[in-house]
Structure formats: C-alpha cells, structure tokens
Amino acid sequence: MRCWSIPILTLLLSLSCVYADAQTASLVHGKLIDPSGAAVSAAPIQLQTNAGVPVAETTSSATGAFDFMAVKAGSYALKVPAYNGFAPMSVPIRIPLHGPALAITLSPDRVV
C-alpha cells in the first residue's frame, strides 16, 4: 500500500492546483446596446490588461451578446473601437465580476 501513497498524493495535489486555477478564472459576458436599447451586432470587442496588452478578442452576436471564457482575476479594460457610427468605448472591469452581465451602451460617434 505504501507504494501507492506517493502517486496518489501527487495526483491529489495536481487536481487541487487545477481546481484552484478554475476558481481564479471567470466568465466575462455582457451585451452591447445602442442608446435606444437595441442590440449592436458584429462589433469587435477586445479585452486588454490595464497596460493595454490584448488578452482576447471577440465579436458581438446578432443579439449584441459577447463573452470571454476563463479570464484570470485582475483589472482589465473592455475596448470597443469606433464601429458603424458609434464612438470608441473603454470600460474598466475587475475580475471576478460581482453582479449581473455587463450592459455596455455605445454612444453615437457624432451628434448631427
């Protein structure tokens, strides 16, 4: 039985590290909308560190939804560049998020 104790202990320690990593990674999800509340689809969205280093990119769905999987704890910015008549937007976020999904309202690039 002793010959199994070291490999089992190693396995348990490995699994606890995987579990700990899973606990520090979060889903970031939300929706892009215009000032009227309508979904903004096909907009590029980038997740960046506070130093401006890109971490991940996605595009909003037909319903304006977006998500970033397994984001490690820390401070980030969600960036939406100027798109389809909307001004660029940057939203600071802190992971893990506490509360409901993000709702990001884009502003018109220019008021005519």
PDB file of C-alpha atoms in Angstrom:
ATOM      1  CA  MET A   1       0.000   0.000   0.000  1.00  0.00           C
ATOM      2  CA  ARG A   2       2.882   2.388   0.646  1.00  0.00           C
ATOM      3  CA  CYS A   3       3.978   2.315  -2.986  1.00  0.00           C
ATOM      4  CA  TRP A   4       0.651   3.934  -3.947  1.00  0.00           C
ATOM      5  CA  SER A   5       0.698   6.709  -1.371  1.00  0.00           C
ATOM      6  CA  ILE A   6       3.164   8.973  -3.220  1.00  0.00           C
ATOM      7  CA  PRO A   7       1.475   8.747  -6.666  1.00  0.00           C
ATOM      8  CA  ILE A   8      -1.971   9.272  -5.117  1.00  0.00           C
ATOM      9  CA  LEU A   9      -0.716  12.278  -3.151  1.00  0.00           C
ATOM     10  CA  THR A  10       0.832  13.709  -6.330  1.00  0.00           C
ATOM     11  CA  LEU A  11      -2.454  13.226  -8.187  1.00  0.00           C
ATOM     12  CA  LEU A  12      -4.447  14.891  -5.425  1.00  0.00           C
ATOM     13  CA  LEU A  13      -2.068  17.860  -5.321  1.00  0.00           C
ATOM     14  CA  SER A  14      -2.267  18.199  -9.122  1.00  0.00           C
ATOM     15  CA  LEU A  15      -6.058  18.155  -9.039  1.00  0.00           C
ATOM     16  CA  SER A  16      -6.140  20.762  -6.289  1.00  0.00           C
ATOM     17  CA  CYS A  17      -3.982  23.066  -8.453  1.00  0.00           C
ATOM     18  CA  VAL A  18      -6.357  22.617 -11.404  1.00  0.00           C
ATOM     19  CA  TYR A  19      -9.316  23.323  -9.104  1.00  0.00           C
ATOM     20  CA  ALA A  20      -7.608  26.454  -7.736  1.00  0.00           C
ATOM     21  CA  ASP A  21      -6.939  27.711 -11.293  1.00  0.00           C
ATOM     22  CA  ALA A  22     -10.596  27.112 -12.188  1.00  0.00           C
ATOM     23  CA  GLN A  23     -11.637  29.160  -9.154  1.00  0.00           C
ATOM     24  CA  THR A  24      -9.496  32.146 -10.223  1.00  0.00           C
ATOM     25  CA  ALA A  25     -10.747  32.194 -13.834  1.00  0.00           C
ATOM     26  CA  SER A  26     -14.097  33.778 -14.642  1.00  0.00           C
ATOM     27  CA  LEU A  27     -16.517  34.176 -17.493  1.00  0.00           C
ATOM     28  CA  VAL A  28     -16.908  37.763 -18.660  1.00  0.00           C
ATOM     29  CA  HIS A  29     -20.169  38.229 -20.515  1.00  0.00           C
ATOM     30  CA  GLY A  30     -22.453  41.019 -21.470  1.00  0.00           C
ATOM     31  CA  LYS A  31     -24.309  42.797 -24.231  1.00  0.00           C
ATOM     32  CA  LEU A  32     -23.612  45.790 -26.481  1.00  0.00           C
ATOM     33  CA  ILE A  33     -26.573  48.098 -26.970  1.00  0.00           C
ATOM     34  CA  ASP A  34     -27.248  51.461 -28.569  1.00  0.00           C
ATOM     35  CA  PRO A  35     -28.833  54.398 -26.674  1.00  0.00           C
ATOM     36  CA  SER A  36     -32.340  53.104 -27.523  1.00  0.00           C
ATOM     37  CA  GLY A  37     -31.541  49.686 -26.001  1.00  0.00           C
ATOM     38  CA  ALA A  38     -31.285  47.873 -29.345  1.00  0.00           C
ATOM     39  CA  ALA A  39     -28.571  45.243 -29.763  1.00  0.00           C
ATOM     40  CA  VAL A  40     -25.372  46.196 -31.571  1.00  0.00           C
ATOM     41  CA  SER A  41     -24.277  43.168 -33.566  1.00  0.00           C
ATOM     42  CA  ALA A  42     -20.964  42.269 -35.227  1.00  0.00           C
ATOM     43  CA  ALA A  43     -18.997  44.828 -33.191  1.00  0.00           C
ATOM     44  CA  PRO A  44     -15.392  43.932 -32.366  1.00  0.00           C
ATOM     45  CA  ILE A  45     -14.611  43.787 -28.643  1.00  0.00           C
ATOM     46  CA  GLN A  46     -11.177  43.418 -27.101  1.00  0.00           C
ATOM     47  CA  LEU A  47     -10.207  42.516 -23.556  1.00  0.00           C
ATOM     48  CA  GLN A  48      -6.960  44.239 -22.546  1.00  0.00           C
ATOM     49  CA  THR A  49      -4.813  44.483 -19.454  1.00  0.00           C
ATOM     50  CA  ASN A  50      -4.599  47.914 -17.841  1.00  0.00           C
ATOM     51  CA  ALA A  51      -1.247  48.268 -19.623  1.00  0.00           C
ATOM     52  CA  GLY A  52      -3.059  47.938 -22.969  1.00  0.00           C
ATOM     53  CA  VAL A  53      -1.872  44.411 -23.751  1.00  0.00           C
ATOM     54  CA  PRO A  54      -4.564  42.455 -25.663  1.00  0.00           C
ATOM     55  CA  VAL A  55      -5.745  39.330 -23.821  1.00  0.00           C
ATOM     56  CA  ALA A  56      -8.634  38.195 -26.040  1.00  0.00           C
ATOM     57  CA  GLU A  57     -10.912  39.395 -28.837  1.00  0.00           C
ATOM     58  CA  THR A  58     -14.466  38.572 -29.855  1.00  0.00           C
ATOM     59  CA  THR A  59     -17.369  39.973 -31.859  1.00  0.00           C
ATOM     60  CA  SER A  60     -20.855  40.691 -30.542  1.00  0.00           C
ATOM     61  CA  SER A  61     -23.563  38.292 -31.694  1.00  0.00           C
ATOM     62  CA  ALA A  62     -26.789  39.158 -33.518  1.00  0.00           C
ATOM     63  CA  THR A  63     -28.328  39.866 -30.096  1.00  0.00           C
ATOM     64  CA  GLY A  64     -25.360  42.020 -29.039  1.00  0.00           C
ATOM     65  CA  ALA A  65     -24.071  39.330 -26.655  1.00  0.00           C
ATOM     66  CA  PHE A  66     -20.388  38.688 -26.087  1.00  0.00           C
ATOM     67  CA  ASP A  67     -18.288  36.587 -23.740  1.00  0.00           C
ATOM     68  CA  PHE A  68     -14.715  35.865 -22.803  1.00  0.00           C
ATOM     69  CA  MET A  69     -14.030  32.481 -21.217  1.00  0.00           C
ATOM     70  CA  ALA A  70     -11.596  31.688 -18.389  1.00  0.00           C
ATOM     71  CA  VAL A  71     -10.332  35.196 -17.651  1.00  0.00           C
ATOM     72  CA  LYS A  72      -7.895  35.266 -14.739  1.00  0.00           C
ATOM     73  CA  ALA A  73      -8.560  37.540 -11.768  1.00  0.00           C
ATOM     74  CA  GLY A  74      -7.309  41.093 -12.161  1.00  0.00           C
ATOM     75  CA  SER A  75      -8.056  44.506 -13.633  1.00  0.00           C
ATOM     76  CA  TYR A  76      -8.849  44.833 -17.334  1.00  0.00           C
ATOM     77  CA  ALA A  77     -10.474  47.112 -19.890  1.00  0.00           C
ATOM     78  CA  LEU A  78     -13.119  46.111 -22.410  1.00  0.00           C
ATOM     79  CA  LYS A  79     -12.441  48.087 -25.579  1.00  0.00           C
ATOM     80  CA  VAL A  80     -14.847  48.634 -28.447  1.00  0.00           C
ATOM     81  CA  PRO A  81     -13.272  50.612 -31.311  1.00  0.00           C
ATOM     82  CA  ALA A  82     -15.226  53.137 -33.360  1.00  0.00           C
ATOM     83  CA  TYR A  83     -17.763  50.991 -35.196  1.00  0.00           C
ATOM     84  CA  ASN A  84     -20.688  51.599 -37.536  1.00  0.00           C
ATOM     85  CA  GLY A  85     -21.282  55.193 -36.407  1.00  0.00           C
ATOM     86  CA  PHE A  86     -20.517  54.578 -32.725  1.00  0.00           C
ATOM     87  CA  ALA A  87     -17.690  56.254 -30.822  1.00  0.00           C
ATOM     88  CA  PRO A  88     -14.911  54.121 -29.350  1.00  0.00           C
ATOM     89  CA  MET A  89     -15.590  52.926 -25.817  1.00  0.00           C
ATOM     90  CA  SER A  90     -13.404  51.642 -22.984  1.00  0.00           C
ATOM     91  CA  VAL A  91     -14.914  50.106 -19.858  1.00  0.00           C
ATOM     92  CA  PRO A  92     -12.713  49.242 -16.871  1.00  0.00           C
ATOM     93  CA  ILE A  93     -13.611  45.929 -15.198  1.00  0.00           C
ATOM     94  CA  ARG A  94     -12.319  43.899 -12.274  1.00  0.00           C
ATOM     95  CA  ILE A  95     -12.334  40.089 -12.364  1.00  0.00           C
ATOM     96  CA  PRO A  96     -14.030  38.327 -10.737  1.00  0.00           C
ATOM     97  CA  LEU A  97     -17.139  40.280 -11.645  1.00  0.00           C
ATOM     98  CA  HIS A  98     -19.807  40.543  -8.999  1.00  0.00           C
ATOM     99  CA  GLY A  99     -23.322  41.101 -10.234  1.00  0.00           C
ATOM    100  CA  PRO A 100     -25.243  40.637 -13.462  1.00  0.00           C
ATOM    101  CA  ALA A 101     -23.881  40.530 -17.004  1.00  0.00           C
ATOM    102  CA  LEU A 102     -22.368  43.746 -18.310  1.00  0.00           C
ATOM    103  CA  ALA A 103     -24.547  46.041 -20.409  1.00  0.00           C
ATOM    104  CA  ILE A 104     -22.404  48.428 -22.450  1.00  0.00           C
ATOM    105  CA  THR A 105     -24.226  51.294 -24.135  1.00  0.00           C
ATOM    106  CA  LEU A 106     -22.379  52.682 -27.143  1.00  0.00           C
ATOM    107  CA  SER A 107     -22.676  56.382 -27.943  1.00  0.00           C
ATOM    108  CA  PRO A 108     -23.044  57.874 -31.429  1.00  0.00           C
ATOM    109  CA  ASP A 109     -19.719  58.996 -32.862  1.00  0.00           C
ATOM    110  CA  ARG A 110     -21.115  62.389 -33.792  1.00  0.00           C
ATOM    111  CA  VAL A 111     -24.352  64.146 -32.990  1.00  0.00           C
ATOM    112  CA  VAL A 112     -25.776  65.543 -36.216  1.00  0.00           C
TER     113      VAL A 112
END
